[in-house]
Each structure stands twice: as structure tokens, then as C-alpha cells.
Coordinates of C-alpha atoms and ligand atoms in Angstrom, one line a residue:
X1 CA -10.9 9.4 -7.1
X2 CA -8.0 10.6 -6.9
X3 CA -8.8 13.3 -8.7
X4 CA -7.3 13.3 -12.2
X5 CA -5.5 16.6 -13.1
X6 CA -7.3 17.3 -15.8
X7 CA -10.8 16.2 -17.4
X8 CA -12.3 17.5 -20.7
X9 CA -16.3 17.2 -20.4
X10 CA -16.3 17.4 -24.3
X11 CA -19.7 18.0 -24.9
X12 CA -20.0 15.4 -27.4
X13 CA -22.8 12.5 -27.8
X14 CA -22.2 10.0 -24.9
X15 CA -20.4 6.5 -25.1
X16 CA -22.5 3.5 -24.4
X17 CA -20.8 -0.1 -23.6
X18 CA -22.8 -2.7 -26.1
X19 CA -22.7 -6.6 -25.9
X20 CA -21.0 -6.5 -29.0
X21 CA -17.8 -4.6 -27.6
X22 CA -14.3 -6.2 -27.5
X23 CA -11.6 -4.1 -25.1
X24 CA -8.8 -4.4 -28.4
X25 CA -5.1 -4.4 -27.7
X26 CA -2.3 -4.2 -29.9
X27 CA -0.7 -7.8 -30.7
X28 CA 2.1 -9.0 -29.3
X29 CA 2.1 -7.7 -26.3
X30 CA 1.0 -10.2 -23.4
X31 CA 1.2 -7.6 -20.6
X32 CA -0.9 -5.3 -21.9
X33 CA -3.8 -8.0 -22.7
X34 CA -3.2 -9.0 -19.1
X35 CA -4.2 -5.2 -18.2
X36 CA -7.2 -5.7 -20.6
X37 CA -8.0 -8.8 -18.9
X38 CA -8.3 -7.3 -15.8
X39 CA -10.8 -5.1 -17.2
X40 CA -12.7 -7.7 -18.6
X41 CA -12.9 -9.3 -15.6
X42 CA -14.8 -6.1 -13.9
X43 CA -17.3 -5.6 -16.3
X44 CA -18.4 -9.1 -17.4
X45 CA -20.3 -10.1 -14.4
X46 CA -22.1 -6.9 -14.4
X47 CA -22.8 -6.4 -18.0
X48 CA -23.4 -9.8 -19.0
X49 CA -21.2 -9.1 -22.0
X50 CA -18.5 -11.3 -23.2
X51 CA -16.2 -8.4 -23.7
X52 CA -13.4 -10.5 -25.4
X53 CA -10.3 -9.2 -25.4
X54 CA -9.0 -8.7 -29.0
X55 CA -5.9 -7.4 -31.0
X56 CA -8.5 -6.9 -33.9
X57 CA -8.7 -3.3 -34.8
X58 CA -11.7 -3.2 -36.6
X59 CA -14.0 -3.9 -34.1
X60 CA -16.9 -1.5 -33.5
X61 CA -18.0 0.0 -29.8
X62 CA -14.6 -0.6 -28.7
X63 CA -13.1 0.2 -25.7
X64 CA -8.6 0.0 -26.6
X65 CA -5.7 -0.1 -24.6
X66 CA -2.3 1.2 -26.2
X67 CA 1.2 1.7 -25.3
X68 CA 2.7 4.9 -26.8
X69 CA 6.7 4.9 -25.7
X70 CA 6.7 8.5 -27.7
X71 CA 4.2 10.2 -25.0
X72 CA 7.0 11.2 -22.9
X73 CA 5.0 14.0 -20.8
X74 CA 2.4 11.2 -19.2
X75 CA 5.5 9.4 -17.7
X76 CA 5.5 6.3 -15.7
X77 CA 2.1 5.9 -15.0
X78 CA 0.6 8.6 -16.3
X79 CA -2.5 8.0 -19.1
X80 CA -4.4 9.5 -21.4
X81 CA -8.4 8.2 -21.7
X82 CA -10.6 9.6 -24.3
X83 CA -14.3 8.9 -24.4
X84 CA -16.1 9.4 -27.6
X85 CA -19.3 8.1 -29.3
X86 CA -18.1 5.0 -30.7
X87 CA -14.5 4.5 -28.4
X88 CA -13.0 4.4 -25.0
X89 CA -9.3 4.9 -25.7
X90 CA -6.6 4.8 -23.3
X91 CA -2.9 6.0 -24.2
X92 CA -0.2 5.3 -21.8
X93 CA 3.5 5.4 -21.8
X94 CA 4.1 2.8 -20.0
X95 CA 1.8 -0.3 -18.6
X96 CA 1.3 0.9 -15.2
X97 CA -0.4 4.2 -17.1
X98 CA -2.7 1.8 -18.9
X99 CA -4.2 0.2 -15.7
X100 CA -5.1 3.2 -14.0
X101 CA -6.4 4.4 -16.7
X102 CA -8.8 1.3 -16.7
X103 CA -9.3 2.3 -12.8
X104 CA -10.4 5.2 -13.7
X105 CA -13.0 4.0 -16.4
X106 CA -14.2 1.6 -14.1
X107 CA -15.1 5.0 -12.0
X108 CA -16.1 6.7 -14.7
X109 CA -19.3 3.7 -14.9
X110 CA -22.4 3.8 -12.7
X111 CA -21.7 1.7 -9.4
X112 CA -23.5 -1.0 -10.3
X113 CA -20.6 -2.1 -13.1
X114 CA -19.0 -3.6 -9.4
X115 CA -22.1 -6.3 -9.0
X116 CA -21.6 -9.8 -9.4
X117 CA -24.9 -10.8 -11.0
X118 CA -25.6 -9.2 -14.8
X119 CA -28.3 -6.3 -14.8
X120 CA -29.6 -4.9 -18.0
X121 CA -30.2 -1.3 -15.8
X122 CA -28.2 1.2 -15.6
X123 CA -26.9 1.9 -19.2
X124 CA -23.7 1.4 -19.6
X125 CA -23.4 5.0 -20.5
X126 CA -20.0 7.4 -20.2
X127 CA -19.8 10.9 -21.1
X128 CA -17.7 12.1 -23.7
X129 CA -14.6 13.3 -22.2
X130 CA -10.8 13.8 -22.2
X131 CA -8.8 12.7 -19.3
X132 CA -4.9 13.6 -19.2
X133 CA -3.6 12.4 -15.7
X134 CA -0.5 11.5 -13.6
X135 CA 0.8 11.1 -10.5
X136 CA 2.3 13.8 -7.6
X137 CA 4.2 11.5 -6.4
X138 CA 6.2 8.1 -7.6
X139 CA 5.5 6.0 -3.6
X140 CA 2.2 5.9 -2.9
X141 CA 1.9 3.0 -0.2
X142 CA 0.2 1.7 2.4
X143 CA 1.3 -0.9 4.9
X144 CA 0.0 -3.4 6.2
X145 CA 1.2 -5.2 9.5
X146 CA 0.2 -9.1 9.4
X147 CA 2.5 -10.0 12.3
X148 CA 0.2 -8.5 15.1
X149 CA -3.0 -10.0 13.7
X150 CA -2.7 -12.6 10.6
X151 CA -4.0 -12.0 7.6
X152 CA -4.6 -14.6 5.0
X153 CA -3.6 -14.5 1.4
X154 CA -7.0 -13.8 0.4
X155 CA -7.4 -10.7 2.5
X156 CA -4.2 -9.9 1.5
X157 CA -5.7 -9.7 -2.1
X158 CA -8.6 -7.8 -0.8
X159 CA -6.5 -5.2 0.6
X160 CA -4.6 -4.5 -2.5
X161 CA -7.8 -4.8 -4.2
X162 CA -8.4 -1.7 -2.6
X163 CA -5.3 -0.1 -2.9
X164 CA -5.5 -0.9 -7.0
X165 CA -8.8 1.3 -7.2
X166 CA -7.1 4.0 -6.2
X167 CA -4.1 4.2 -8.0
X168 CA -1.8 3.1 -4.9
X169 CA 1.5 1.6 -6.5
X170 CA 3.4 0.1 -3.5
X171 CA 2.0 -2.3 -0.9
X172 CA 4.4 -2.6 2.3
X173 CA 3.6 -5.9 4.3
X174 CA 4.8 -5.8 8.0
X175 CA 5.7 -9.6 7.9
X176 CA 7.5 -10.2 11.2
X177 CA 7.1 -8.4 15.1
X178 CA 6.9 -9.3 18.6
X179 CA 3.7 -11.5 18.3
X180 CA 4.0 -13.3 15.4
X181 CA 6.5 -14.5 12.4
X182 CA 4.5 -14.4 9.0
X183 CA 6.9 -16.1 6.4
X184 CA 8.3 -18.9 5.4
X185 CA 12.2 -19.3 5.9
X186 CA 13.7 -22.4 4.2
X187 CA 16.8 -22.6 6.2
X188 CA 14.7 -21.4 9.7
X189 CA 11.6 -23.2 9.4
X190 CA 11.0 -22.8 13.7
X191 CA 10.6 -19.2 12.7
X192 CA 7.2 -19.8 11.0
X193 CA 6.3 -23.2 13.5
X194 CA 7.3 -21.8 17.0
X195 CA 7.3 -17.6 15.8
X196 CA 4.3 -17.7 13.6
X197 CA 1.8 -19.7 16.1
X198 CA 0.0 -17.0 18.3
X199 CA -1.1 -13.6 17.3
X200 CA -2.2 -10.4 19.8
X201 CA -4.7 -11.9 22.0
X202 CA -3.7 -15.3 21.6
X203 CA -5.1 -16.2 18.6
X204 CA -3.6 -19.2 16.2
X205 CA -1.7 -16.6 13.9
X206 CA -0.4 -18.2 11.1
X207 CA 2.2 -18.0 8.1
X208 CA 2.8 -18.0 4.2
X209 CA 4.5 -20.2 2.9
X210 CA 7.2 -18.8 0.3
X211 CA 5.0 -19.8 -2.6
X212 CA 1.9 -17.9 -1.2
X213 CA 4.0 -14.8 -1.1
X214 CA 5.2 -15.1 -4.2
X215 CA 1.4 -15.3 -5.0
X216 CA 0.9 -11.9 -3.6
X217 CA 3.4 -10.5 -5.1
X218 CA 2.4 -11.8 -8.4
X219 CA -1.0 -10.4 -7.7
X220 CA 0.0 -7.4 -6.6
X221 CA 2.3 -6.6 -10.1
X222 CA -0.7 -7.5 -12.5
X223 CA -2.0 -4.7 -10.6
X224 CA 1.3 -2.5 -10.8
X225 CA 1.9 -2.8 -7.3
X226 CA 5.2 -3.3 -5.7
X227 CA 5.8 -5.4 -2.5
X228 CA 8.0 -4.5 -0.6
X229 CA 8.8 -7.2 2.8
X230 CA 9.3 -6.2 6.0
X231 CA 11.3 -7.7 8.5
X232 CA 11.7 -5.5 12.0
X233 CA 15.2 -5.6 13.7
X234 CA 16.9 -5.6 15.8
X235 CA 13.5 -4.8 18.6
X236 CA 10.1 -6.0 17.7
X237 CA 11.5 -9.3 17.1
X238 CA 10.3 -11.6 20.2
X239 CA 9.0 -14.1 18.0
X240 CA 12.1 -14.8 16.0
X241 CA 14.4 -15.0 19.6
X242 CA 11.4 -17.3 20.5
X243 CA 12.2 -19.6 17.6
X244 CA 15.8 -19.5 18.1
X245 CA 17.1 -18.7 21.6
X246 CA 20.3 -18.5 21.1
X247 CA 20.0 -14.8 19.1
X248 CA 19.0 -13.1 22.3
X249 CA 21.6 -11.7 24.4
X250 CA 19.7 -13.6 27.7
X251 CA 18.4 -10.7 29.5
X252 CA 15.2 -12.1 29.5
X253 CA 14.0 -15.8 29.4
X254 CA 12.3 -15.1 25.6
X255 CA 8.5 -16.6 25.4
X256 CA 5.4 -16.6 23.2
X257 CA 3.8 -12.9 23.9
X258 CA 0.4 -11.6 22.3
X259 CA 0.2 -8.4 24.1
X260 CA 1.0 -5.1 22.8
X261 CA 3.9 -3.6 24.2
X262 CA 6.9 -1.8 21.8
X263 CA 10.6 -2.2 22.0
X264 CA 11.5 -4.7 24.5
X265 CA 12.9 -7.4 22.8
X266 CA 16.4 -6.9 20.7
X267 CA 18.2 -9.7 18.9
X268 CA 21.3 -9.7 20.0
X269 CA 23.7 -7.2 17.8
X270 CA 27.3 -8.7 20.0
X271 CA 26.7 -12.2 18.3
X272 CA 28.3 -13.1 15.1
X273 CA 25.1 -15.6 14.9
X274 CA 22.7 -12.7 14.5
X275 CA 24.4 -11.7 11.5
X276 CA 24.4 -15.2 10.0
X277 CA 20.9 -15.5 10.7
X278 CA 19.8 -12.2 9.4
X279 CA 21.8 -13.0 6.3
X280 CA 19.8 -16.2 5.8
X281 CA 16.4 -14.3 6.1
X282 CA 17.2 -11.4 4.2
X283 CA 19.1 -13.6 1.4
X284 CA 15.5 -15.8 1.4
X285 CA 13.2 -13.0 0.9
X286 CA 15.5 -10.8 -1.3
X287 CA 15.5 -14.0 -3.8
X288 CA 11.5 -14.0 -3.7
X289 CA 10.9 -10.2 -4.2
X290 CA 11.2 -8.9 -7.4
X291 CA 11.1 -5.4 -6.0
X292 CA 14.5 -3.7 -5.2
X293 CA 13.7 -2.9 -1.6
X294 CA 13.9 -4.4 1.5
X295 CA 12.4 -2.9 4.8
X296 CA 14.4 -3.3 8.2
X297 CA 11.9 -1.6 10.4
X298 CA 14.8 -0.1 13.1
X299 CA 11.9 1.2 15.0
X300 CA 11.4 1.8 19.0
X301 CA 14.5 0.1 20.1
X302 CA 14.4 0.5 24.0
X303 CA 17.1 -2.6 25.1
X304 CA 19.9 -1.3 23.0
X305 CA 22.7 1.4 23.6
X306 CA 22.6 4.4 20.8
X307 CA 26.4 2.5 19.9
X308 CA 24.8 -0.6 19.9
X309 CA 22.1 0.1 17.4
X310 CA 23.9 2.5 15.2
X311 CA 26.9 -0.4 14.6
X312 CA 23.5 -2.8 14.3
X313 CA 21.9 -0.8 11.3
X314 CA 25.3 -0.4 9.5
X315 CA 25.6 -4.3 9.5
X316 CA 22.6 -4.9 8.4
X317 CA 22.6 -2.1 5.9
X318 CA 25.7 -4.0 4.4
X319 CA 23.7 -7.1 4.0
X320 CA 20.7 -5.7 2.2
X321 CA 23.3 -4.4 -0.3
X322 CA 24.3 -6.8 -0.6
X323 CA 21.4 -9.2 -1.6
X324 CA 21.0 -6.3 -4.3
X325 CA 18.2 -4.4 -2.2
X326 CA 18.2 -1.3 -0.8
X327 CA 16.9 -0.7 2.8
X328 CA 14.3 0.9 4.3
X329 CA 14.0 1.9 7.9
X330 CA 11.9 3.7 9.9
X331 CA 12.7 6.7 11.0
X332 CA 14.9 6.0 13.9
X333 CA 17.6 4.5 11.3
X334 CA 18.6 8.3 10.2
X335 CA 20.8 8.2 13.7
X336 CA 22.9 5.5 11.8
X337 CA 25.5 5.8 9.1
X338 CA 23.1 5.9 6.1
X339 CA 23.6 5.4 2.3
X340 CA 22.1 7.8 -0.1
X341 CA 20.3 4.5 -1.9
X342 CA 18.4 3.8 2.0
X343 CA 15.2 5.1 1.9
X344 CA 14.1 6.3 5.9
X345 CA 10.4 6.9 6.2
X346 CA 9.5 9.5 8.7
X347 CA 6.3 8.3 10.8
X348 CA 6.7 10.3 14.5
X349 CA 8.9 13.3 14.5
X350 CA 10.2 16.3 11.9
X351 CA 13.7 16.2 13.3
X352 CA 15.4 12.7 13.1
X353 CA 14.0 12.4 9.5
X354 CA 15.4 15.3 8.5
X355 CA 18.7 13.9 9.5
X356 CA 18.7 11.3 6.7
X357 CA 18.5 14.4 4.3
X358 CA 22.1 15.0 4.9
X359 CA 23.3 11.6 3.8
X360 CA 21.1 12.0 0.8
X361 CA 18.5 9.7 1.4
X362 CA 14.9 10.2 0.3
X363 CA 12.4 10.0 2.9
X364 CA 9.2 8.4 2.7
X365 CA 6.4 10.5 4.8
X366 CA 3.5 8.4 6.9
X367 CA 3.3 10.8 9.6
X368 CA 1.2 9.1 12.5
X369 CA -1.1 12.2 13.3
X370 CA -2.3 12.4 9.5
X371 CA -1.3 8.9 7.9
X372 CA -2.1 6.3 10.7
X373 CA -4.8 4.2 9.5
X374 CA -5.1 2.7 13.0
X375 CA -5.7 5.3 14.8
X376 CA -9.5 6.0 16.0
X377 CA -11.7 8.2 13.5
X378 CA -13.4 9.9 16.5
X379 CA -13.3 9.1 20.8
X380 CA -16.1 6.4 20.1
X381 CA -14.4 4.5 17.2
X382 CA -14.8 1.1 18.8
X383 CA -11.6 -0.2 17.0
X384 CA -8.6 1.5 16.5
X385 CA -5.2 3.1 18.9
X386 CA -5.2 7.2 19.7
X387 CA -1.4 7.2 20.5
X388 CA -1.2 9.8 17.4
X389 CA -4.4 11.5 17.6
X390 CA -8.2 11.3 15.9
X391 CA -8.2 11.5 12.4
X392 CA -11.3 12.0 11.2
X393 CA -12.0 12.3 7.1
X394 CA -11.0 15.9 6.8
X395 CA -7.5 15.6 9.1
X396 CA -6.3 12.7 6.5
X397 CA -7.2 14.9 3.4
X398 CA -6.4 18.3 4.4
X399 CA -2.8 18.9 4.6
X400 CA 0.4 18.9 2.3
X401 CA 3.1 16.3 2.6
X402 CA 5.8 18.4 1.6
X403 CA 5.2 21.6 3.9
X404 CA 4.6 19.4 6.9
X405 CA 8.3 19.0 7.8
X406 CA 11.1 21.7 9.1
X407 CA 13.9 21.5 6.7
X408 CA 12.7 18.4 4.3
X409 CA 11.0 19.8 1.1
X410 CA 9.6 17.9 -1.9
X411 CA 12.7 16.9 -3.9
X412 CA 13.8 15.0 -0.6
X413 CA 10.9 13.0 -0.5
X414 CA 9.6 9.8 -2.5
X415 CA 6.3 10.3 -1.7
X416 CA 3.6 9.0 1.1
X417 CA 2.5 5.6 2.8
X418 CA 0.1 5.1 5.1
X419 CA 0.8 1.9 7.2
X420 CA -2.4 -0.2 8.8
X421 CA -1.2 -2.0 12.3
X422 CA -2.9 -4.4 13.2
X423 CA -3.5 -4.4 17.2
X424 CA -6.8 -3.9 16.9
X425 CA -8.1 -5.6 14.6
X426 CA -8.2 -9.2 13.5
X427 CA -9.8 -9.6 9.9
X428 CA -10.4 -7.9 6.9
X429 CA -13.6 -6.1 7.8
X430 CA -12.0 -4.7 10.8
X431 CA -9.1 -3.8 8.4
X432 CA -11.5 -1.7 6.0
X433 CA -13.5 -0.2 8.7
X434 CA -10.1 1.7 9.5
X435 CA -8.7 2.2 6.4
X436 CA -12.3 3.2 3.7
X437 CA -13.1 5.8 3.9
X438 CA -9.3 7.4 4.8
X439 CA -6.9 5.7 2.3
X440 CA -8.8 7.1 -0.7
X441 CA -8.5 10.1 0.6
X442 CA -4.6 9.6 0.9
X443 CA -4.5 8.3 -2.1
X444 CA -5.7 11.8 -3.8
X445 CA -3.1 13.3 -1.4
X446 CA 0.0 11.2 -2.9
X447 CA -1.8 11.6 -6.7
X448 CA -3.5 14.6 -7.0
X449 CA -1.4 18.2 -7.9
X450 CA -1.8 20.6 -4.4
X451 CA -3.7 23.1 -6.2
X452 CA -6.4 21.1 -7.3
X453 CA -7.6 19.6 -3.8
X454 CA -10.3 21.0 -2.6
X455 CA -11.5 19.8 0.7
X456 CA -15.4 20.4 0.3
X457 CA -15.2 18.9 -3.5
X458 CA -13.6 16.0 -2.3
X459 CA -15.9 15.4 0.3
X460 CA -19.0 15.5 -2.3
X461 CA -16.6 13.0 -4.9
X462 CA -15.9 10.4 -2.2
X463 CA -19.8 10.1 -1.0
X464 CA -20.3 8.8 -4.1
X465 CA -18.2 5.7 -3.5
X466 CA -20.2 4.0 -1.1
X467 CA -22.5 2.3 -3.3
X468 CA -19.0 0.8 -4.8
X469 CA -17.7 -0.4 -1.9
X470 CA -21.0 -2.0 -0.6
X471 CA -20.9 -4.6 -4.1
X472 CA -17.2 -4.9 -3.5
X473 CA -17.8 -6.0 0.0
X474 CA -15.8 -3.5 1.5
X475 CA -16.1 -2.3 4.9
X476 CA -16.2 1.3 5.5
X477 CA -16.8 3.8 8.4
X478 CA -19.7 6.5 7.4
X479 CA -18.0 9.7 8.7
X480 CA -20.7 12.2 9.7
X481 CA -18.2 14.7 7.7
X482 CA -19.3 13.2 4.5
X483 CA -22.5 13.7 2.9
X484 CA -23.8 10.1 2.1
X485 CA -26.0 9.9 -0.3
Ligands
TNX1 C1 4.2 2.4 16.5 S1 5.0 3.2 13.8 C2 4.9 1.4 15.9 C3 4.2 0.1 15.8 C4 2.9 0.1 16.4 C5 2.2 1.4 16.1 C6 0.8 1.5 16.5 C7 6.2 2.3 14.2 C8 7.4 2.4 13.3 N1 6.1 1.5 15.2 O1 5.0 -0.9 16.3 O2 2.1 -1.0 15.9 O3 2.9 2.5 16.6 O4 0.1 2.6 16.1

């Protein structure tokens, strides 16, 4: 899971994984022994094995990881992984090929190779096989929005944990919104004191500091996942006009608010001092990223005129340039002046997205009605919005990203994210609940070739999977669609 797009049952004598067994990588390459590392630190626990990670070719019962630059066709992140009786090889092009390929062996394992304590049952046994895989698309994301309920660093890990197992490759934090500012800003530090204090309900919130999100971004790229920060202007930005008065226009007296209402609040886009201070926070957070995006929001602006927005994004769009980024906006963004580098992901309608198409900007689909991880499974989900509908397990699976829109086909689109807001639910295990069993099953939609999705076979894979996520710890919702074993 996702499926791969194509696997070779060989019909050859099995593998089995011996306490003898080193993962071998070729020397000199420290990435790649990170990637085998990684590994390593998956099957230890359960095998009991020491499973050293080696550049020593001769070892016997190996399982190897190796870079090939000359295997064009697999891509970015495609891999090759060939099970025989005495190896596990996996071939990649580049590095990101050569972790999922590891995700996919760690699939490939009985479920109990995810417990904690060493067990001498099951064998460690794999079938021989030939796997040749890569992605559908290049952005396959999910977001996930810390500002309306905080989320700490190491739920933050958990989520990309997740994310990791399933071959996602971008992770989209939603760091700042009416409720709550969620990073550190050297040269605004009431931003994270006065804007990062309450959450939705009235909770304590909280912050990162700029060294905790490098953290998660460093943990994120071991696992060949990009971050890309969000900061939502000009609405959706209460807590920031809390922090600093002066950037509202003075409509309205600004104070702490942990409801959930959209759109009311606006930094004010007449002042030269919004400019100076959005140049400040962008300029921060561009120097902390490593990824070349930076995400604007631009969503559900109701205190601004259409001038006063569209002249707003263009600014702003100026200033990501120019901190060597290139923006991201929701939707609403394609009414502006775009550049074909801004990327405009499409979440609510088929017609302002399609808009963007003309200035030659890719568009990056989360549709609410199919993508929204928050919204209710079923009428009785007890957490959850229904703003965009019910999306039960076969609604998220069943349905193609690139004929969903009038006028957008594939070559104008990136590929899919599917964003997690946070209204409902305050922790991790709330987070899960919404998001396993569905994200899995966006994640085949973003990797997995059209053709070769089969709604009834997927159903039968992902049932499967519970025994996984019950040693991992992660919540999950047991859809009566799927047959649990
Ligand atoms: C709409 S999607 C929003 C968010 C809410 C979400 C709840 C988007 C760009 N804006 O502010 O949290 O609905 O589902």
C-alpha cells in the first residue's frame, strides 16, 4: 500500500531474514546508510537481530540498498526491490527511491516486524518477487493545521511517521490562523507569546521554537519528505493583529479568539507596516526551510475589497520571490496576478482554479468533498466538520484527480494533498482517527497508475493494515466498508 505498479511473484524458494544478516550499502555514501539506518531501526526491536548496517559486500542473507544514477526509467523516487533466496535488493535512482523501497519491504514482512519487544514467531519470511514501482504523481501531501489545535513536535513526528509508510513526499504544516501563532519569529517574538497562547476552545496552545522546526524538517527529509510552512494572510490572521495591533486596519478592537469562525480578520493591506512585517516573517522562515516553497494561504477573505486583496497577493507574491521561494496559495489566489512558478491548490470549486491555468501555474488538487481529512466518515462520526460532505473509505479512493475538474487536465496539475484541520480535534489520536484509514487510501490515489486501482482489491489490501497500525499506536476508524480481519 499504495499499490506498486508492478510485482513479479517469481515463484522462487522464499527469503528468510537471519540474525546473521547485515542491510549492506555501498561506501561512501552517508545518505544512503542513513536510509539503511532507518531500516535497521524497524526491524531490530522486532527481530532481535543486530542487523548492522555494512558497506561489506560479502556478507551472506543480506538485505542491500544501492543507488544506480544509470536507471533513468525509475526516476525520482521510483525503485526497484528484488527478493530472492539469499538477498533483498533494492535499486533506486535516486535516494528517495531507496526509502520507499524499504517502506515497501517493511510491508512486504508479517505485521508483527512493527512490535517493540523481539518475538522469535512469525518467520521472518518474504516471498520471492520482483517489484518495479514509481509514483503517478511528484506532490503527494497532506496538511496539517497546528494553529487551530497545537500539536507538539512529537506528534508532529508521528504524523509524518504515517505519512512515510505510505510513500507521501510532502508534509504541509498550517503554522499560523485566527486562534493560534505556531512559530518562532526572532524579530516578532509577541507573535509566539501573545498569538501562540490559546488554541480553539481555549486551550494553552503553544509554539516551536525555530530550532524545533528545524527538527521537523530535518526529520521529515531523512524520510524524503518536504515541509513546506504555512503562514495564512492577509484573513485568518487574528492572532498575529493580536500580537501587534498596529497591522490591523481598526475595524475591530482585535482580541484572543478560540472559536471557529472563517475570514474575519485581515491584516491591513493600506499599511506599509504590513509589508515590513510580512517581510520579517517570511524572510525568517524562508532562511529555516530548505524547501523551495512558501505557502501564503489567501483563503476566505471576507473584510477585504476584490482590489484590495488582488494588489495584497501581488505584494506578497513579490516578497516570497524574493526570499528565493515560490508561493503557494489557496485557491482564491488565482483572482490575483499570478506567476507561472506559484503553485494554487484548488480545495472548493472547479472554476477559480482553473483560472490559474492561464497564467501557467500548476495546481495542486485537495478537493474538500474527496480530500478533507476532517470531514466526518459517516453522520455519527463523533469528531470531525460535514461542511464538504461524508467521506466514507470508498468516496476518498474511488475517483480520479485529473478528470475531476472542467478544463484542468493532468499536465496542469502537481499532484494531490489532503490537508487535516484541526477544529475538532486536539491530539494525535484524534488526528489518526480522521486521517487512518483515509490517507492510505489517498496515498494509492496520488501513487498508484488509474488503471490499476481497483476499489474492491483495495479494500481487501488495506484490512490488512490494522494489525500494523495497532503496534504503531496509530489510531484508526474501523469503516464497516472494510473487511477487518
Ligand atoms: C476551510 S480549506 C478552510 C479552513 C477550515 C476548513 C475546515 C481552506 C482553505 N480554508 O480555514 O479549517 O475549511 O474544513
Amino acid at each position: 500500500m499504495p499499490l506498486p505498479v508492478t510485482l513479479n511473484l517469481t515463484g522462487g524458494e522464499p527469503f528468510t531474514l537471519k540474525d546473521s544478516a547485515a542491510i549492506v550499502v555501498d561506501a561512501g555514501n552517508d545518505d544512503v546508510a542513513r536510509t539503511a539506518e532507518l531500516l535497521a531501526l524497524v526491524l531490530r526491536p522486532s527481530t532481535g537481530y543486530a542487523l548492522p548496517v555494512s558497506t561489506s559486500p560479502s556478507v551472506r542473507g543480506v538485505i542491500a540498498l544501492r543507488l544506480a544514477p544509470d536507471r533513468t526509467a525509475l526516476g525520482a523516487e521510483g525503485y526497484e526491490l528484488t527478493v530472492t533466496s539469499d538477498s533483498v535488493r533494492i535499486v533506486a535512482k535516486e535516494r528517495a527511491g531507496l526509502f520507499h523501497g524499504t517502506q515497501t519491504l517493511r510491508q512486504l514482512f508479517p505485521a508483527q516486524i512493527e512490535q517493540q519487544l523481539a518475538t522469535s514467531s512469525p518467520a521472518w519470511m518474504l516471498p520471492a518477487l520482483t517489484i518495479v514501482d514509481q509514483p503517478r504523481f511528484a506532490w503527494r501531501g497532506s496538511m496539517l493545521d497546528v494553529a487551530r489545535h497545537f500539536f507538539t513536535v512529537d506528534e508532529v513526528k508521528q504524523y509524518i511517521d504515517l505519512m512515510a509508510l505510505y510513500k507521501l513526499n510532502t508534509f504541509h504544516i498550517h503554522l499560523a490562523d485566527d486562534q493560534g501563532w505556531r512559530i518562532e519569529i526572532k524579530s516578532h517574538p509577541k507573535l509566539t507569546e501573545v498569538g501562540g497562547s490559546t488554541q480553539v476552545g481555549g486551550g494553552p496552545g503553544g509554539f516551536y521554537t525555530q530550532a524545533q522546526y528545524a527538527d521537523i524538517v530535518k526529520y521529515a527529509a531523512d524520510r524524503f519528505i518536504m515541509v513546506v510552512p504555512e503562514i495564512d494572510m492577509p484573513a485568518h490572521i487574528n492572532a498575529a493583529l493580536i500580537s501587534y495591533p498596529e497591522l490591523s486596519c481598526g475595524q475591530r478592537p482585535p482580541a484572543l479568539y478560540t472559536g471557529t469562525e472563517v475570514g474575519f480578520s485581515a491584516i491591513c493591506p493600506d499599511k506599509e507596516e504590513s509589508y515590513t512585517f510580512l517581510n520579517d516573517v517570511i524572510g525568517e522562515i524562508a532562511a529555516i526551510t530548505p524547501g523551495p516553497y512558501f505557502h501564503i494561504g489567501g483563503d476566505e477573505v471576507k473584510a477585504l475589497t476584490t482590489e484590495q486583496y488582488n494588489k495584497f497577493i501581488e505584494r506578497v507574491q513579490d516578497i516570497v520571490t524574493k526570499h528565493g521561494k515560490r508561493m503557494i496559495g489557496w485557491e482564491e489566489i488565482a483572482h490575483a496576478q499570478l506567476k507561472a512558478s506559484t503553485l494554487v491548490q484548488q480545495w472548493q470549486t472547479d472554476t477559480v482554479a482553473a483560472k490559474a491555468v492561464k497564467y501557467g501555474s500548476k495546481i495542486i488538487m485537495s478537493p474538500g468533498p474527496r480530500m478533507y481529512l476532517d470531514m466526518k466518515y459517516n453522520p455519527e462520526t463523533e469528531l470531525g466538520l460535514r461542511w464538504a460532505g461524508l467521506i466514507d473509505m470508498q468516496t476518498a479512493y474511488e475517483w480520479d484527480p485529473t478528470t475531476y475538474m472542467k478544463g484542468v487536465s493532468e499536465t496542469d496539475m502537481v499532484g494531490i494533498e489532503a490537508p487535516l484541520w484541526s477544529e475538532t480535534i486536539r491530539n494525535i489520536t484524534a488526528a489518526m482517527f480522521l486521517a487512518v484509514p483515509r490517507l492510505p487510501a489517498l496515498a494509492e490515489v496520488g501513487w498508484t497508475p488509474q488503471a490499476a486501482r481497483n476499489w474492491n482489491d483495495f479494500r481487501r489490501r488495506i484490512a490488512a493494515h490494522a494489525p500494523r497500525w495497532n503496534l504503531l499506536g496509530f489510531n484508526f476508524y474501523e469503516s464497516p466498508q472494510i473487511p477487518w480481519q
